[in-house]
One Martini backbone bead per residue (centre of mass of N, CA, C, O) as a GRO file, in nm:
protein
  253
    1ILE     BB    1   0.099   0.030   0.027
    2LYS     BB    2   0.051   0.367  -0.067
    3GLU     BB    3   0.138   0.665   0.084
    4THR     BB    4  -0.016   0.979  -0.029
    5PHE     BB    5  -0.190   1.172   0.109
    6ARG     BB    6   0.019   1.401   0.237
    7LYS     BB    7   0.161   1.477  -0.029
    8ASN     BB    8  -0.111   1.575  -0.180
    9ILE     BB    9  -0.153   1.798   0.008
   10VAL     BB   10   0.082   1.955   0.032
   11LYS     BB   11   0.087   2.046  -0.260
   12ALA     BB   12  -0.192   2.167  -0.281
   13VAL     BB   13  -0.139   2.393  -0.082
   14LYS     BB   14   0.113   2.507  -0.223
   15GLU     BB   15  -0.125   2.560  -0.475
   16GLU     BB   16  -0.366   2.673  -0.362
   17LYS     BB   17  -0.605   2.472  -0.336
   18THR     BB   18  -0.889   2.325  -0.329
   19ILE     BB   19  -1.020   2.075  -0.076
   20VAL     BB   20  -1.162   1.743  -0.116
   21ILE     BB   21  -1.277   1.520   0.132
   22PRO     BB   22  -1.414   1.227   0.121
   23VAL     BB   23  -1.595   1.055   0.379
   24PHE     BB   24  -1.656   0.874   0.656
   25SER     BB   25  -1.828   0.941   0.951
   26LEU     BB   26  -1.691   0.663   1.088
   27GLY     BB   27  -1.374   0.727   1.160
   28ARG     BB   28  -1.254   0.852   0.892
   29ALA     BB   29  -1.315   1.152   0.977
   30GLN     BB   30  -1.122   1.144   1.248
   31GLU     BB   31  -0.871   1.047   1.111
   32ILE     BB   32  -0.827   1.293   0.915
   33LEU     BB   33  -0.814   1.512   1.121
   34TYR     BB   34  -0.556   1.418   1.258
   35VAL     BB   35  -0.378   1.433   1.030
   36LEU     BB   36  -0.422   1.734   0.973
   37LYS     BB   37  -0.300   1.807   1.249
   38ASP     BB   38  -0.019   1.665   1.213
   39MET     BB   39   0.044   1.861   0.958
   40GLN     BB   40   0.043   2.106   1.112
   41SER     BB   41   0.286   2.039   1.314
   42LYS     BB   42   0.503   1.996   1.061
   43TYR     BB   43   0.341   2.260   0.895
   44PRO     BB   44   0.287   2.557   1.017
   45LYS     BB   45   0.313   2.746   0.795
   46LEU     BB   46   0.153   2.587   0.569
   47PHE     BB   47  -0.150   2.581   0.767
   48GLU     BB   48  -0.218   2.852   0.934
   49LYS     BB   49  -0.443   2.975   0.686
   50VAL     BB   50  -0.588   2.706   0.656
   51PRO     BB   51  -0.918   2.636   0.619
   52ILE     BB   52  -1.140   2.386   0.790
   53PHE     BB   53  -1.416   2.175   0.679
   54ASN     BB   54  -1.709   2.009   0.845
   55ASP     BB   55  -1.928   1.814   0.640
   56GLY     BB   56  -2.189   1.661   0.808
   57GLU     BB   57  -2.428   1.547   0.998
   58LEU     BB   58  -2.293   1.278   1.081
   59LEU     BB   59  -2.009   1.385   1.106
   60ARG     BB   60  -2.059   1.584   1.323
   61TYR     BB   61  -2.163   1.405   1.537
   62TYR     BB   62  -1.946   1.173   1.549
   63THR     BB   63  -1.738   1.378   1.644
   64GLU     BB   64  -1.863   1.500   1.907
   65MET     BB   65  -1.868   1.207   2.035
   66TYR     BB   66  -1.566   1.168   2.032
   67TYR     BB   67  -1.493   1.419   2.203
   68LYS     BB   68  -1.665   1.365   2.454
   69PHE     BB   69  -1.563   1.069   2.527
   70GLN     BB   70  -1.261   1.200   2.585
   71GLU     BB   71  -1.357   1.381   2.813
   72ASP     BB   72  -1.496   1.136   2.974
   73GLY     BB   73  -1.293   0.886   2.928
   74LEU     BB   74  -1.446   0.649   2.720
   75LEU     BB   75  -1.187   0.730   2.502
   76ASN     BB   76  -0.912   0.573   2.324
   77PHE     BB   77  -0.799   0.787   2.085
   78TYR     BB   78  -0.483   0.760   1.958
   79VAL     BB   79  -0.308   0.704   2.218
   80GLY     BB   80  -0.460   0.957   2.397
   81LYS     BB   81  -0.545   1.161   2.199
   82LYS     BB   82  -0.791   1.392   2.261
   83ASP     BB   83  -0.691   1.618   2.041
   84PHE     BB   84  -0.807   1.565   1.701
   85LEU     BB   85  -0.840   1.859   1.621
   86PRO     BB   86  -0.781   2.112   1.403
   87GLU     BB   87  -0.707   2.393   1.322
   88ASN     BB   88  -0.921   2.598   1.169
   89LEU     BB   89  -1.210   2.461   1.261
   90THR     BB   90  -1.536   2.411   1.088
   91MET     BB   91  -1.884   2.350   1.155
   92VAL     BB   92  -2.113   2.271   0.930
   93ASP     BB   93  -2.462   2.416   1.027
   94SER     BB   94  -2.533   2.548   0.727
   95LYS     BB   95  -2.624   2.662   0.415
   96GLN     BB   96  -2.503   2.935   0.422
   97LEU     BB   97  -2.205   2.856   0.495
   98ARG     BB   98  -2.195   2.636   0.222
   99LYS     BB   99  -2.208   2.893   0.034
  100GLU     BB  100  -1.967   3.055   0.118
  101ILE     BB  101  -1.763   2.788   0.043
  102LEU     BB  102  -1.796   2.791  -0.259
  103ILE     BB  103  -1.678   3.131  -0.274
  104LYS     BB  104  -1.426   3.072  -0.141
  105LYS     BB  105  -1.146   3.192  -0.173
  106GLY     BB  106  -0.858   3.001  -0.169
  107CYS     BB  107  -0.720   2.797   0.052
  108LYS     BB  108  -0.906   2.482   0.111
  109ILE     BB  109  -1.067   2.234   0.349
  110ILE     BB  110  -1.302   1.972   0.272
  111VAL     BB  111  -1.465   1.761   0.512
  112THR     BB  112  -1.698   1.514   0.341
  113SER     BB  113  -1.999   1.377   0.282
  114SER     BB  114  -1.932   1.101   0.128
  115GLY     BB  115  -1.687   0.881   0.056
  116ASN     BB  116  -1.795   0.835  -0.256
  117GLY     BB  117  -1.969   1.101  -0.335
  118SER     BB  118  -2.327   1.022  -0.348
  119TYR     BB  119  -2.353   1.173  -0.081
  120GLY     BB  120  -2.407   1.444   0.067
  121PRO     BB  121  -2.224   1.730   0.049
  122ALA     BB  122  -2.071   1.617  -0.217
  123GLN     BB  123  -2.305   1.675  -0.402
  124THR     BB  124  -2.199   2.010  -0.375
  125TYR     BB  125  -1.875   2.004  -0.421
  126ILE     BB  126  -1.804   1.853  -0.669
  127PRO     BB  127  -1.971   1.994  -0.895
  128ARG     BB  128  -1.804   2.243  -0.854
  129PHE     BB  129  -1.487   2.150  -0.856
  130ILE     BB  130  -1.445   1.950  -1.083
  131LYS     BB  131  -1.418   2.226  -1.283
  132ASP     BB  132  -1.155   2.304  -1.108
  133PRO     BB  133  -0.810   2.332  -1.157
  134ASN     BB  134  -0.774   2.445  -0.874
  135ALA     BB  135  -0.830   2.137  -0.755
  136LEU     BB  136  -0.890   1.861  -0.487
  137ILE     BB  137  -0.993   1.534  -0.513
  138HIS     BB  138  -0.991   1.316  -0.207
  139PHE     BB  139  -1.014   0.971  -0.171
  140THR     BB  140  -1.030   0.763   0.147
  141GLY     BB  141  -1.198   0.520  -0.017
  142TYR     BB  142  -1.369   0.263  -0.127
  143CYS     BB  143  -1.510   0.229  -0.475
  144HIS     BB  144  -1.772   0.163  -0.611
  145PRO     BB  145  -1.888   0.143  -0.942
  146ASP     BB  146  -2.176   0.273  -0.846
  147THR     BB  147  -1.987   0.542  -0.779
  148LEU     BB  148  -1.886   0.880  -0.819
  149GLY     BB  149  -1.585   0.788  -0.757
  150TYR     BB  150  -1.532   0.583  -0.978
  151ARG     BB  151  -1.595   0.772  -1.214
  152LEU     BB  152  -1.394   0.969  -1.167
  153LYS     BB  153  -1.140   0.766  -1.193
  154THR     BB  154  -1.204   0.682  -1.513
  155THR     BB  155  -1.202   0.980  -1.559
  156LYS     BB  156  -1.077   1.197  -1.769
  157LYS     BB  157  -0.963   1.476  -1.846
  158ASP     BB  158  -1.183   1.664  -2.006
  159GLU     BB  159  -1.405   1.487  -1.950
  160ILE     BB  160  -1.760   1.386  -1.946
  161GLU     BB  161  -1.972   1.405  -1.659
  162GLU     BB  162  -2.229   1.282  -1.439
  163VAL     BB  163  -2.323   1.534  -1.159
  164SER     BB  164  -2.592   1.546  -1.031
  165GLY     BB  165  -2.748   1.564  -1.312
  166THR     BB  166  -2.469   1.689  -1.423
  167LYS     BB  167  -2.270   1.796  -1.705
  168VAL     BB  168  -1.927   1.786  -1.690
  169ILE     BB  169  -1.582   1.881  -1.676
  170LYS     BB  170  -1.295   1.749  -1.626
  171LYS     BB  171  -1.033   1.921  -1.398
  172ALA     BB  172  -0.954   1.815  -1.158
  173ASP     BB  173  -0.809   1.667  -0.914
  174VAL     BB  174  -0.786   1.302  -0.870
  175GLU     BB  175  -0.787   1.092  -0.599
  176PHE     BB  176  -0.634   0.803  -0.419
  177THR     BB  177  -0.670   0.589  -0.098
  178ASN     BB  178  -0.579   0.273   0.102
  179GLU     BB  179  -0.440   0.348   0.381
  180PHE     BB  180  -0.732   0.377   0.568
  181SER     BB  181  -0.833   0.100   0.590
  182ALA     BB  182  -1.032  -0.138   0.767
  183HIS     BB  183  -0.921  -0.364   0.622
  184SER     BB  184  -0.753  -0.642   0.629
  185LYS     BB  185  -0.489  -0.763   0.499
  186ALA     BB  186  -0.374  -1.030   0.362
  187ASP     BB  187  -0.137  -1.080   0.525
  188GLU     BB  188  -0.280  -1.044   0.801
  189LEU     BB  189  -0.466  -1.291   0.761
  190ILE     BB  190  -0.260  -1.489   0.731
  191LYS     BB  191  -0.116  -1.451   1.005
  192LEU     BB  192  -0.378  -1.530   1.161
  193LEU     BB  193  -0.418  -1.823   1.069
  194LYS     BB  194  -0.151  -1.958   1.162
  195LYS     BB  195  -0.246  -1.943   1.479
  196PHE     BB  196  -0.399  -2.215   1.386
  197GLU     BB  197  -0.327  -2.541   1.479
  198LYS     BB  198  -0.630  -2.675   1.370
  199LEU     BB  199  -0.670  -2.604   1.089
  200GLN     BB  200  -0.918  -2.695   0.826
  201PHE     BB  201  -1.139  -2.423   0.733
  202VAL     BB  202  -1.238  -2.209   0.508
  203LEU     BB  203  -1.421  -1.893   0.480
  204VAL     BB  204  -1.493  -1.690   0.203
  205ASN     BB  205  -1.671  -1.371   0.171
  206HIS     BB  206  -1.534  -1.074   0.144
  207GLY     BB  207  -1.564  -0.948  -0.168
  208GLN     BB  208  -1.478  -0.978  -0.468
  209ASP     BB  209  -1.418  -1.222  -0.670
  210ASP     BB  210  -1.122  -1.200  -0.758
  211VAL     BB  211  -1.029  -1.165  -0.458
  212LYS     BB  212  -1.121  -1.433  -0.337
  213ASP     BB  213  -0.964  -1.615  -0.506
  214GLU     BB  214  -0.680  -1.501  -0.469
  215PHE     BB  215  -0.717  -1.568  -0.132
  216SER     BB  216  -0.754  -1.870  -0.157
  217ASN     BB  217  -0.497  -1.964  -0.291
  218ARG     BB  218  -0.324  -1.860  -0.080
  219ILE     BB  219  -0.421  -2.044   0.160
  220LEU     BB  220  -0.362  -2.304   0.008
  221LYS     BB  221  -0.051  -2.248  -0.019
  222GLU     BB  222   0.035  -2.156   0.298
  223LEU     BB  223  -0.167  -2.369   0.489
  224ASP     BB  224  -0.201  -2.655   0.364
  225LEU     BB  225  -0.497  -2.697   0.259
  226ASP     BB  226  -0.752  -2.842   0.074
  227GLN     BB  227  -0.995  -2.629   0.161
  228VAL     BB  228  -1.172  -2.362   0.012
  229GLY     BB  229  -1.486  -2.136   0.086
  230ILE     BB  230  -1.709  -1.960  -0.117
  231LEU     BB  231  -1.904  -1.700  -0.051
  232GLY     BB  232  -2.161  -1.620  -0.319
  233ARG     BB  233  -2.216  -1.871  -0.456
  234GLU     BB  234  -2.338  -2.203  -0.536
  235TYR     BB  235  -2.266  -2.270  -0.226
  236PHE     BB  236  -2.314  -2.468   0.045
  237TYR     BB  237  -2.235  -2.535   0.401
  238ARG     BB  238  -2.110  -2.773   0.604
  239ILE     BB  239  -2.102  -2.754   0.972
  240ASP     BB  240  -1.934  -2.867   1.260
  241LYS     BB  241  -1.758  -2.932   1.522
  242ASP     BB  242  -1.516  -3.082   1.317
  243GLY     BB  243  -1.624  -2.908   1.078
  244PHE     BB  244  -1.628  -3.003   0.775
  245VAL     BB  245  -1.835  -3.186   0.548
  246THR     BB  246  -2.031  -3.041   0.318
  247SER     BB  247  -2.164  -2.960   0.004
  248TYR     BB  248  -2.431  -2.742  -0.176
  249THR     BB  249  -2.623  -2.692  -0.420
  250SER     BB  250  -2.815  -2.362  -0.510
  251LYS     BB  251  -2.963  -2.429  -0.823
  252PHE     BB  252  -3.266  -2.539  -0.695
  253ILE     BB  253  -3.363  -2.210  -0.605
   0.00000   0.00000   0.00000
């Protein structure tokens, strides 16, 4: 996994761009805010005058919940770092403020939901800034092929894309990173499975078909198992206290 987020944000701030960061409201948003705070401490002169906006109803709610729980000592977030909020942060709580952000000139960072760009205030910011050559839209999570984020990823610059029902020309920079993924990586999962002394059978459930196939092959090869089941296909699996018993076709359903 290539960690590119910080480098991309620093570059965009140096170029005084508008930066839109679509995030998932629970967890990912707070992680990104903490990363921005950390970047402020490492590059104080670069970030000292850059305003940061946190926009999204659930995003704001969960961020305030995280902060409150930390103040009450109920949540140990990021190894005890209680204040994960960056400087110059404004919680967007009105449509009027959102309108002002849209026309505000100069470098600014907008952390907004949803993470794939298809919902929430991102549906307001992305149509406005995707056609701006002085803007960066930086996704921080996986975007399914049915989402706006995926379409923007596959659309080249100066090509036309439909955003929120309007056709626009993609002029902005669009970047993606998977460094913040909440899912365990293949190497981590293999390491976990190797901890089981009497592992007999593994069912692979989550992921796209090609990913499940590739991971299943790795399990067979690296753990010396005779069989791995893949859920979501045409088979059911019967497992009892002794492990795998048999599989049944679901084609009769």
